PDB file of C-alpha atoms in Angstrom:
ATOM      1  CA  MET Y  30       0.000   0.000   0.000  1.00 59.00           C
ATOM      2  CA  ALA Y  31       2.781   2.383   0.992  1.00 64.00           C
ATOM      3  CA  ARG Y  32       4.661   1.501  -2.194  1.00 66.00           C
ATOM      4  CA  LYS Y  33       1.577   2.303  -4.261  1.00 67.00           C
ATOM      5  CA  ASP Y  34       1.212   5.682  -2.536  1.00 71.00           C
ATOM      6  CA  ASN Y  35       4.890   6.436  -3.245  1.00 73.00           C
ATOM      7  CA  HIS Y  36       4.308   5.717  -6.932  1.00 72.00           C
ATOM      8  CA  LYS Y  37       1.327   8.104  -6.971  1.00 74.00           C
ATOM      9  CA  THR Y  38       3.342  10.830  -5.243  1.00 77.00           C
ATOM     10  CA  ALA Y  39       6.241  10.368  -7.662  1.00 76.00           C
ATOM     11  CA  SER Y  40       3.843  10.529 -10.619  1.00 76.00           C
ATOM     12  CA  LYS Y  41       2.354  13.775  -9.330  1.00 74.00           C
ATOM     13  CA  LEU Y  42       5.792  15.275  -8.801  1.00 78.00           C
ATOM     14  CA  LEU Y  43       6.597  14.464 -12.430  1.00 82.00           C
ATOM     15  CA  ILE Y  44       3.261  15.368 -14.028  1.00 86.00           C
ATOM     16  CA  TYR Y  45       2.521  18.678 -12.291  1.00 86.00           C
ATOM     17  CA  PRO Y  46       5.744  20.463 -13.310  1.00 85.00           C
ATOM     18  CA  LEU Y  47       5.298  19.096 -16.842  1.00 89.00           C
ATOM     19  CA  LEU Y  48       1.729  20.411 -17.003  1.00 90.00           C
ATOM     20  CA  ALA Y  49       2.850  23.752 -15.566  1.00 90.00           C
ATOM     21  CA  PHE Y  50       5.556  23.981 -18.246  1.00 91.00           C
ATOM     22  CA  PHE Y  51       3.122  23.371 -21.115  1.00 92.00           C
ATOM     23  CA  VAL Y  52       0.551  25.785 -19.660  1.00 91.00           C
ATOM     24  CA  LEU Y  53       3.269  28.429 -19.353  1.00 91.00           C
ATOM     25  CA  MET Y  54       4.393  27.833 -22.952  1.00 92.00           C
ATOM     26  CA  ALA Y  55       0.788  28.240 -24.143  1.00 91.00           C
ATOM     27  CA  VAL Y  56       0.061  31.370 -22.104  1.00 92.00           C
ATOM     28  CA  LEU Y  57       3.435  33.121 -22.423  1.00 92.00           C
ATOM     29  CA  PRO Y  58       2.842  34.660 -25.908  1.00 90.00           C
ATOM     30  CA  PHE Y  59      -0.482  36.075 -24.733  1.00 91.00           C
ATOM     31  CA  LEU Y  60       1.082  37.552 -21.581  1.00 92.00           C
ATOM     32  CA  TYR Y  61       3.837  39.144 -23.651  1.00 90.00           C
ATOM     33  CA  MET Y  62       1.220  40.610 -25.989  1.00 90.00           C
ATOM     34  CA  VAL Y  63      -0.450  42.214 -22.944  1.00 91.00           C
ATOM     35  CA  SER Y  64       2.936  43.570 -21.853  1.00 90.00           C
ATOM     36  CA  LEU Y  65       3.720  44.836 -25.350  1.00 88.00           C
ATOM     37  CA  SER Y  66       0.376  46.631 -25.581  1.00 89.00           C
ATOM     38  CA  LEU Y  67       1.309  48.663 -22.475  1.00 90.00           C
ATOM     39  CA  GLN Y  68       4.857  49.613 -23.532  1.00 89.00           C
ATOM     40  CA  SER Y  69       5.982  53.029 -24.704  1.00 86.00           C
ATOM     41  CA  ASP Y  70       7.627  53.578 -28.095  1.00 83.00           C
ATOM     42  CA  ALA Y  71      11.003  54.079 -26.338  1.00 83.00           C
ATOM     43  CA  GLU Y  72      10.800  50.690 -24.571  1.00 83.00           C
ATOM     44  CA  MET Y  73       9.618  48.986 -27.733  1.00 79.00           C
ATOM     45  CA  PHE Y  74      12.589  50.278 -29.804  1.00 78.00           C
ATOM     46  CA  SER Y  75      15.157  49.925 -26.997  1.00 79.00           C
ATOM     47  CA  GLY Y  76      16.455  46.680 -28.480  1.00 77.00           C
ATOM     48  CA  GLN Y  77      15.899  44.833 -25.198  1.00 79.00           C
ATOM     49  CA  VAL Y  78      13.166  42.459 -24.181  1.00 80.00           C
ATOM     50  CA  VAL Y  79      10.884  44.352 -21.777  1.00 81.00           C
ATOM     51  CA  VAL Y  80       8.638  42.027 -19.785  1.00 82.00           C
ATOM     52  CA  ILE Y  81       7.188  44.517 -17.288  1.00 83.00           C
ATOM     53  CA  PRO Y  82       6.949  48.089 -18.664  1.00 84.00           C
ATOM     54  CA  GLU Y  83       8.427  50.795 -16.455  1.00 83.00           C
ATOM     55  CA  SER Y  84       5.345  52.918 -16.975  1.00 84.00           C
ATOM     56  CA  LEU Y  85       2.105  51.329 -18.172  1.00 86.00           C
ATOM     57  CA  GLN Y  86       0.956  53.132 -21.315  1.00 87.00           C
ATOM     58  CA  PHE Y  87      -2.820  52.713 -21.162  1.00 88.00           C
ATOM     59  CA  SER Y  88      -2.957  55.617 -23.620  1.00 88.00           C
ATOM     60  CA  ASN Y  89      -2.076  53.083 -26.356  1.00 87.00           C
ATOM     61  CA  TYR Y  90      -5.656  51.807 -26.051  1.00 90.00           C
ATOM     62  CA  VAL Y  91      -6.881  55.313 -26.935  1.00 89.00           C
ATOM     63  CA  THR Y  92      -4.256  56.070 -29.568  1.00 86.00           C
ATOM     64  CA  ILE Y  93      -5.190  53.098 -31.719  1.00 85.00           C
ATOM     65  CA  TRP Y  94      -8.721  54.467 -32.211  1.00 86.00           C
ATOM     66  CA  GLU Y  95      -7.278  57.833 -33.266  1.00 84.00           C
ATOM     67  CA  LYS Y  96      -4.701  56.480 -35.736  1.00 82.00           C
ATOM     68  CA  ALA Y  97      -7.027  54.127 -37.620  1.00 82.00           C
ATOM     69  CA  PRO Y  98     -10.807  53.666 -38.074  1.00 87.00           C
ATOM     70  CA  PHE Y  99     -10.919  50.767 -35.643  1.00 85.00           C
ATOM     71  CA  ALA Y 100     -14.613  51.191 -34.866  1.00 88.00           C
ATOM     72  CA  ARG Y 101     -15.297  50.533 -38.561  1.00 92.00           C
ATOM     73  CA  PHE Y 102     -12.890  47.567 -38.610  1.00 92.00           C
ATOM     74  CA  MET Y 103     -14.570  46.089 -35.534  1.00 91.00           C
ATOM     75  CA  LEU Y 104     -18.036  46.598 -37.032  1.00 94.00           C
ATOM     76  CA  ASN Y 105     -16.971  44.870 -40.257  1.00 94.00           C
ATOM     77  CA  SER Y 106     -15.566  41.922 -38.319  1.00 93.00           C
ATOM     78  CA  LEU Y 107     -18.713  41.592 -36.207  1.00 93.00           C
ATOM     79  CA  ILE Y 108     -21.016  41.793 -39.260  1.00 95.00           C
ATOM     80  CA  VAL Y 109     -19.066  39.211 -41.267  1.00 95.00           C
ATOM     81  CA  ALA Y 110     -18.331  36.764 -38.420  1.00 95.00           C
ATOM     82  CA  GLY Y 111     -21.810  37.180 -36.903  1.00 94.00           C
ATOM     83  CA  THR Y 112     -23.652  36.611 -40.208  1.00 96.00           C
ATOM     84  CA  ILE Y 113     -21.566  33.545 -41.079  1.00 96.00           C
ATOM     85  CA  THR Y 114     -22.148  32.128 -37.586  1.00 94.00           C
ATOM     86  CA  LEU Y 115     -25.896  32.715 -37.896  1.00 95.00           C
ATOM     87  CA  LEU Y 116     -26.001  30.954 -41.280  1.00 95.00           C
ATOM     88  CA  HIS Y 117     -24.140  27.973 -39.859  1.00 95.00           C
ATOM     89  CA  VAL Y 118     -26.415  27.726 -36.827  1.00 93.00           C
ATOM     90  CA  LEU Y 119     -29.514  27.879 -39.056  1.00 93.00           C
ATOM     91  CA  PHE Y 120     -28.533  25.462 -41.816  1.00 92.00           C
ATOM     92  CA  ASP Y 121     -25.805  23.073 -40.589  1.00 93.00           C
ATOM     93  CA  PRO Y 122     -28.111  21.242 -38.092  1.00 93.00           C
ATOM     94  CA  LEU Y 123     -30.796  20.930 -40.786  1.00 92.00           C
ATOM     95  CA  ILE Y 124     -28.399  19.452 -43.346  1.00 93.00           C
ATOM     96  CA  GLY Y 125     -26.864  17.259 -40.633  1.00 93.00           C
ATOM     97  CA  TYR Y 126     -30.350  15.895 -39.885  1.00 93.00           C
ATOM     98  CA  VAL Y 127     -30.881  15.041 -43.561  1.00 93.00           C
ATOM     99  CA  PHE Y 128     -27.637  13.046 -43.673  1.00 92.00           C
ATOM    100  CA  ALA Y 129     -28.269  11.390 -40.294  1.00 91.00           C
ATOM    101  CA  LYS Y 130     -31.942  10.382 -40.419  1.00 89.00           C
ATOM    102  CA  MET Y 131     -33.205  10.477 -44.008  1.00 89.00           C
ATOM    103  CA  GLU Y 132     -32.632   8.032 -46.853  1.00 89.00           C
ATOM    104  CA  PHE Y 133     -32.293   9.111 -50.487  1.00 88.00           C
ATOM    105  CA  PRO Y 134     -30.364   7.986 -53.586  1.00 91.00           C
ATOM    106  CA  GLY Y 135     -26.717   9.060 -53.601  1.00 90.00           C
ATOM    107  CA  LYS Y 136     -26.684   9.923 -49.911  1.00 90.00           C
ATOM    108  CA  ARG Y 137     -23.417   8.138 -49.151  1.00 91.00           C
ATOM    109  CA  PHE Y 138     -21.673   9.562 -52.247  1.00 93.00           C
ATOM    110  CA  MET Y 139     -22.807  13.089 -51.394  1.00 93.00           C
ATOM    111  CA  PHE Y 140     -21.671  12.782 -47.784  1.00 91.00           C
ATOM    112  CA  VAL Y 141     -18.253  11.388 -48.733  1.00 91.00           C
ATOM    113  CA  SER Y 142     -17.874  14.156 -51.344  1.00 91.00           C
ATOM    114  CA  LEU Y 143     -18.730  16.699 -48.684  1.00 89.00           C
ATOM    115  CA  LEU Y 144     -16.123  15.286 -46.304  1.00 89.00           C
ATOM    116  CA  ALA Y 145     -13.544  15.198 -49.104  1.00 90.00           C
ATOM    117  CA  THR Y 146     -13.693  18.996 -49.290  1.00 87.00           C
ATOM    118  CA  LEU Y 147     -12.184  19.068 -45.792  1.00 86.00           C
ATOM    119  CA  MET Y 148      -9.014  17.540 -47.238  1.00 87.00           C
ATOM    120  CA  ILE Y 149      -8.480  20.415 -49.706  1.00 86.00           C
ATOM    121  CA  PRO Y 150      -6.310  23.188 -48.238  1.00 86.00           C
ATOM    122  CA  PHE Y 151      -7.834  26.640 -48.433  1.00 85.00           C
ATOM    123  CA  PHE Y 152      -4.818  27.984 -50.328  1.00 84.00           C
ATOM    124  CA  ILE Y 153      -5.662  25.682 -53.245  1.00 87.00           C
ATOM    125  CA  ARG Y 154      -9.243  26.948 -53.373  1.00 87.00           C
ATOM    126  CA  LEU Y 155      -8.185  30.566 -52.957  1.00 90.00           C
ATOM    127  CA  ILE Y 156      -7.558  31.439 -56.630  1.00 90.00           C
ATOM    128  CA  PRO Y 157     -10.743  29.868 -58.124  1.00 90.00           C
ATOM    129  CA  LEU Y 158     -12.722  31.365 -55.246  1.00 92.00           C
ATOM    130  CA  TYR Y 159     -11.267  34.795 -55.994  1.00 93.00           C
ATOM    131  CA  VAL Y 160     -12.040  34.478 -59.728  1.00 94.00           C
ATOM    132  CA  MET Y 161     -15.642  33.381 -59.038  1.00 93.00           C
ATOM    133  CA  THR Y 162     -16.171  36.219 -56.567  1.00 93.00           C
ATOM    134  CA  ALA Y 163     -14.697  38.743 -59.006  1.00 93.00           C
ATOM    135  CA  GLU Y 164     -16.879  37.511 -61.895  1.00 93.00           C
ATOM    136  CA  MET Y 165     -19.970  37.924 -59.699  1.00 93.00           C
ATOM    137  CA  GLY Y 166     -18.883  41.454 -58.829  1.00 91.00           C
ATOM    138  CA  LEU Y 167     -18.736  40.727 -55.104  1.00 92.00           C
ATOM    139  CA  LEU Y 168     -15.161  41.766 -54.359  1.00 92.00           C
ATOM    140  CA  ASN Y 169     -14.889  44.393 -51.647  1.00 91.00           C
ATOM    141  CA  THR Y 170     -18.457  43.748 -50.430  1.00 93.00           C
ATOM    142  CA  TYR Y 171     -20.026  42.046 -47.413  1.00 94.00           C
ATOM    143  CA  PRO Y 172     -21.553  39.241 -49.564  1.00 94.00           C
ATOM    144  CA  GLY Y 173     -18.093  38.623 -51.021  1.00 93.00           C
ATOM    145  CA  LEU Y 174     -16.701  38.119 -47.513  1.00 94.00           C
ATOM    146  CA  ILE Y 175     -19.650  36.069 -46.245  1.00 94.00           C
ATOM    147  CA  LEU Y 176     -20.816  33.753 -49.050  1.00 92.00           C
ATOM    148  CA  PRO Y 177     -17.581  31.714 -49.490  1.00 90.00           C
ATOM    149  CA  PHE Y 178     -17.909  30.621 -45.835  1.00 91.00           C
ATOM    150  CA  ALA Y 179     -21.715  30.404 -45.603  1.00 89.00           C
ATOM    151  CA  MET Y 180     -21.562  26.592 -45.518  1.00 85.00           C
ATOM    152  CA  SER Y 181     -19.118  24.374 -43.688  1.00 85.00           C
ATOM    153  CA  ALA Y 182     -18.512  20.667 -44.248  1.00 90.00           C
ATOM    154  CA  PHE Y 183     -17.100  20.495 -40.723  1.00 91.00           C
ATOM    155  CA  GLY Y 184     -20.260  22.037 -39.222  1.00 91.00           C
ATOM    156  CA  ILE Y 185     -22.523  19.624 -41.127  1.00 93.00           C
ATOM    157  CA  PHE Y 186     -20.362  16.662 -40.096  1.00 92.00           C
ATOM    158  CA  LEU Y 187     -20.377  17.812 -36.449  1.00 90.00           C
ATOM    159  CA  MET Y 188     -24.173  18.137 -36.413  1.00 92.00           C
ATOM    160  CA  ARG Y 189     -24.637  14.747 -38.093  1.00 92.00           C
ATOM    161  CA  GLN Y 190     -22.475  13.068 -35.463  1.00 90.00           C
ATOM    162  CA  PHE Y 191     -24.579  14.544 -32.653  1.00 89.00           C
ATOM    163  CA  ILE Y 192     -27.872  13.625 -34.376  1.00 91.00           C
ATOM    164  CA  MET Y 193     -26.901  10.019 -35.182  1.00 90.00           C
ATOM    165  CA  PRO Y 194     -27.341   8.704 -31.573  1.00 89.00           C
ATOM    166  CA  ILE Y 195     -30.951   9.960 -31.398  1.00 88.00           C
ATOM    167  CA  PRO Y 196     -33.029   6.730 -31.586  1.00 88.00           C
ATOM    168  CA  ASP Y 197     -34.396   5.943 -35.053  1.00 88.00           C
ATOM    169  CA  ASP Y 198     -37.508   4.481 -33.404  1.00 89.00           C
ATOM    170  CA  LEU Y 199     -38.326   7.897 -31.963  1.00 88.00           C
ATOM    171  CA  VAL Y 200     -38.113   9.504 -35.406  1.00 88.00           C
ATOM    172  CA  ALA Y 201     -40.069   6.621 -36.991  1.00 89.00           C
ATOM    173  CA  ALA Y 202     -42.838   6.945 -34.369  1.00 89.00           C
ATOM    174  CA  ALA Y 203     -43.165  10.661 -35.124  1.00 88.00           C
ATOM    175  CA  ARG Y 204     -43.431   9.882 -38.845  1.00 89.00           C
ATOM    176  CA  LEU Y 205     -46.178   7.325 -38.151  1.00 89.00           C
ATOM    177  CA  ASP Y 206     -48.045  10.015 -36.211  1.00 87.00           C
ATOM    178  CA  GLY Y 207     -48.013  12.135 -39.366  1.00 86.00           C
ATOM    179  CA  ALA Y 208     -45.337  14.646 -38.366  1.00 86.00           C
ATOM    180  CA  SER Y 209     -43.440  16.216 -41.246  1.00 88.00           C
ATOM    181  CA  GLU Y 210     -39.649  15.966 -41.389  1.00 88.00           C
ATOM    182  CA  PHE Y 211     -39.326  19.656 -40.536  1.00 89.00           C
ATOM    183  CA  ARG Y 212     -41.640  19.223 -37.527  1.00 91.00           C
ATOM    184  CA  ILE Y 213     -39.603  16.230 -36.339  1.00 91.00           C
ATOM    185  CA  PHE Y 214     -36.426  18.269 -36.679  1.00 91.00           C
ATOM    186  CA  ILE Y 215     -37.829  21.255 -34.758  1.00 90.00           C
ATOM    187  CA  ASP Y 216     -39.657  19.392 -31.967  1.00 90.00           C
ATOM    188  CA  ILE Y 217     -37.519  16.281 -31.411  1.00 88.00           C
ATOM    189  CA  VAL Y 218     -34.013  16.768 -32.766  1.00 89.00           C
ATOM    190  CA  LEU Y 219     -33.278  20.453 -32.257  1.00 89.00           C
ATOM    191  CA  PRO Y 220     -33.910  20.576 -28.464  1.00 88.00           C
ATOM    192  CA  GLN Y 221     -31.229  17.903 -28.001  1.00 86.00           C
ATOM    193  CA  LEU Y 222     -28.626  19.819 -29.992  1.00 87.00           C
ATOM    194  CA  LYS Y 223     -28.197  22.892 -27.781  1.00 86.00           C
ATOM    195  CA  PRO Y 224     -24.643  22.037 -26.577  1.00 86.00           C
ATOM    196  CA  ALA Y 225     -23.577  21.045 -30.104  1.00 88.00           C
ATOM    197  CA  ILE Y 226     -25.030  24.202 -31.673  1.00 91.00           C
ATOM    198  CA  ALA Y 227     -23.370  26.375 -29.009  1.00 89.00           C
ATOM    199  CA  THR Y 228     -20.042  24.696 -29.789  1.00 88.00           C
ATOM    200  CA  LEU Y 229     -20.568  25.171 -33.519  1.00 91.00           C
ATOM    201  CA  ALA Y 230     -21.410  28.850 -32.998  1.00 92.00           C
ATOM    202  CA  LEU Y 231     -18.374  29.415 -30.795  1.00 91.00           C
ATOM    203  CA  LEU Y 232     -15.902  27.697 -33.129  1.00 91.00           C
ATOM    204  CA  THR Y 233     -17.344  29.366 -36.240  1.00 93.00           C
ATOM    205  CA  PHE Y 234     -17.335  32.863 -34.749  1.00 93.00           C
ATOM    206  CA  VAL Y 235     -13.790  32.576 -33.416  1.00 91.00           C
ATOM    207  CA  PHE Y 236     -12.482  31.196 -36.725  1.00 92.00           C
ATOM    208  CA  GLN Y 237     -14.217  33.836 -38.834  1.00 92.00           C
ATOM    209  CA  PHE Y 238     -13.391  36.704 -36.482  1.00 92.00           C
ATOM    210  CA  ASN Y 239      -9.702  35.782 -36.824  1.00 91.00           C
ATOM    211  CA  GLU Y 240      -9.824  35.103 -40.577  1.00 91.00           C
ATOM    212  CA  PHE Y 241      -7.015  36.960 -42.324  1.00 91.00           C
ATOM    213  CA  ILE Y 242      -6.205  35.514 -45.752  1.00 91.00           C
ATOM    214  CA  TRP Y 243      -9.565  35.885 -47.509  1.00 93.00           C
ATOM    215  CA  PRO Y 244     -10.223  39.511 -46.393  1.00 93.00           C
ATOM    216  CA  LEU Y 245      -6.647  40.349 -47.409  1.00 91.00           C
ATOM    217  CA  VAL Y 246      -7.360  39.096 -50.931  1.00 91.00           C
ATOM    218  CA  ALA Y 247     -11.008  40.102 -51.372  1.00 92.00           C
ATOM    219  CA  VAL Y 248     -10.960  43.580 -49.809  1.00 91.00           C
ATOM    220  CA  SER Y 249      -9.209  46.562 -51.367  1.00 88.00           C
ATOM    221  CA  SER Y 250     -10.796  49.581 -49.650  1.00 89.00           C
ATOM    222  CA  GLU Y 251      -9.946  50.633 -46.104  1.00 87.00           C
ATOM    223  CA  SER Y 252     -13.593  51.010 -45.102  1.00 89.00           C
ATOM    224  CA  MET Y 253     -14.324  47.313 -45.778  1.00 91.00           C
ATOM    225  CA  ARG Y 254     -11.383  45.919 -43.854  1.00 91.00           C
ATOM    226  CA  PRO Y 255     -12.049  43.687 -40.858  1.00 91.00           C
ATOM    227  CA  ILE Y 256      -9.879  44.179 -37.797  1.00 89.00           C
ATOM    228  CA  THR Y 257      -7.389  41.449 -38.793  1.00 89.00           C
ATOM    229  CA  THR Y 258      -6.289  43.192 -41.984  1.00 89.00           C
ATOM    230  CA  GLY Y 259      -6.852  46.624 -40.412  1.00 86.00           C
ATOM    231  CA  LEU Y 260      -3.902  45.895 -38.123  1.00 84.00           C
ATOM    232  CA  THR Y 261      -1.603  45.935 -41.153  1.00 82.00           C
ATOM    233  CA  LEU Y 262      -1.960  49.750 -41.177  1.00 79.00           C
ATOM    234  CA  PHE Y 263       0.618  49.803 -38.396  1.00 76.00           C
ATOM    235  CA  ASN Y 264       3.159  47.993 -40.552  1.00 73.00           C
ATOM    236  CA  GLN Y 265       5.301  50.743 -42.050  1.00 68.00           C
ATOM    237  CA  GLU Y 266       8.056  50.400 -44.631  1.00 60.00           C
ATOM    238  CA  PHE Y 267      10.929  50.666 -42.133  1.00 62.00           C
ATOM    239  CA  PHE Y 268       9.348  49.779 -38.773  1.00 67.00           C
ATOM    240  CA  THR Y 269       6.210  48.308 -37.229  1.00 75.00           C
ATOM    241  CA  GLN Y 270       4.394  49.813 -34.248  1.00 81.00           C
ATOM    242  CA  TRP Y 271       4.248  46.555 -32.330  1.00 84.00           C
ATOM    243  CA  ASN Y 272       2.720  48.124 -29.219  1.00 85.00           C
ATOM    244  CA  LEU Y 273      -0.298  49.384 -31.205  1.00 86.00           C
ATOM    245  CA  THR Y 274      -0.480  46.098 -33.116  1.00 87.00           C
ATOM    246  CA  ALA Y 275      -0.568  44.316 -29.745  1.00 89.00           C
ATOM    247  CA  VAL Y 276      -3.434  46.585 -28.654  1.00 89.00           C
ATOM    248  CA  GLY Y 277      -5.267  45.521 -31.827  1.00 87.00           C
ATOM    249  CA  GLY Y 278      -4.564  41.916 -30.894  1.00 88.00           C
ATOM    250  CA  MET Y 279      -6.167  42.491 -27.507  1.00 90.00           C
ATOM    251  CA  LEU Y 280      -9.239  43.996 -29.181  1.00 87.00           C
ATOM    252  CA  LEU Y 281      -9.339  40.945 -31.444  1.00 87.00           C
ATOM    253  CA  PHE Y 282      -9.143  38.647 -28.431  1.00 89.00           C
ATOM    254  CA  LEU Y 283     -11.807  40.219 -26.186  1.00 89.00           C
ATOM    255  CA  PRO Y 284     -15.012  39.409 -28.189  1.00 88.00           C
ATOM    256  CA  CYS Y 285     -13.922  35.779 -28.622  1.00 88.00           C
ATOM    257  CA  PHE Y 286     -13.081  35.519 -24.914  1.00 89.00           C
ATOM    258  CA  LEU Y 287     -16.438  36.985 -23.867  1.00 90.00           C
ATOM    259  CA  LEU Y 288     -18.272  34.605 -26.195  1.00 87.00           C
ATOM    260  CA  PHE Y 289     -16.358  31.654 -24.728  1.00 86.00           C
ATOM    261  CA  VAL Y 290     -17.215  32.750 -21.162  1.00 87.00           C
ATOM    262  CA  ILE Y 291     -20.908  32.986 -22.070  1.00 86.00           C
ATOM    263  CA  MET Y 292     -20.990  29.601 -23.837  1.00 81.00           C
ATOM    264  CA  GLN Y 293     -18.491  27.755 -21.682  1.00 79.00           C
ATOM    265  CA  ARG Y 294     -21.152  25.616 -20.008  1.00 78.00           C
ATOM    266  CA  TYR Y 295     -22.547  24.355 -23.332  1.00 78.00           C
ATOM    267  CA  PHE Y 296     -19.068  23.908 -24.801  1.00 75.00           C
ATOM    268  CA  VAL Y 297     -17.909  21.685 -21.921  1.00 74.00           C
ATOM    269  CA  GLN Y 298     -21.189  19.780 -22.038  1.00 72.00           C
ATOM    270  CA  SER Y 299     -20.805  19.045 -25.747  1.00 69.00           C
ATOM    271  CA  VAL Y 300     -17.242  17.795 -25.228  1.00 64.00           C
ATOM    272  CA  MET Y 301     -18.453  15.498 -22.438  1.00 64.00           C
ATOM    273  CA  LEU Y 302     -21.286  14.165 -24.597  1.00 63.00           C
ATOM    274  CA  SER Y 303     -18.943  13.492 -27.522  1.00 60.00           C
ATOM    275  CA  GLY Y 304     -16.623  11.602 -25.170  1.00 53.00           C
ATOM    276  CA  MET Y 305     -19.444   9.371 -23.930  1.00 54.00           C
ATOM    277  CA  LYS Y 306     -20.419   8.212 -27.443  1.00 55.00           C
TER     278      LYS Y 306
END
């Protein structure tokens, strides 16, 4: 018994420092970004690594709004990420239900084709996507930023996996009672998908709010920039204002963090449910 306890103690002594090391490695860049956002220009260009600024420059959080139209950038990001998230929440569960509980010719082929799109890197799709958007005249517009991401194979797959365990007998009984497929989806399936939909909304919003490549390619005017590409205004030819860029990074982080805090309960619940399947 004593030997077993010694093994447990030794394991804890080994695991805890290891966990602390990995947590520190994950958090350290964020902490340095916070430090950088509070540094003065003199500290930033001193050539030395400043961890704790001598004087906290909270004025950087005001300056960034004066040097660039950040309110407009933030609004653009919220409109694009919010609309895409709404579209995913509305349609991904519905399409997931079709693949999970309905039978039709070509279902398996269509589902495998859908999953195959996950294997194609975005950089390969970037050029044809740009040409299609340009030919439709949607460059530098909200539809041009939203439509390419209005559907997600990952979101549909995620919803299908959560719908699959719902008993087929329950769905069959509702059909025998004369309920339409849409009624079955709304009254039986949808109430059981709250944790999964919250997770889908959280992941989609965070991904789209941080999207950089597509806005960089599809947007040419300053007024249509989201906050990710708006930060490039602080990249000058001979130097970059890293302290103001770090402030922009903090502004990019806060909405995602608040959304995670609000949906944390559903997110953890969905992870637990997926682990029990």
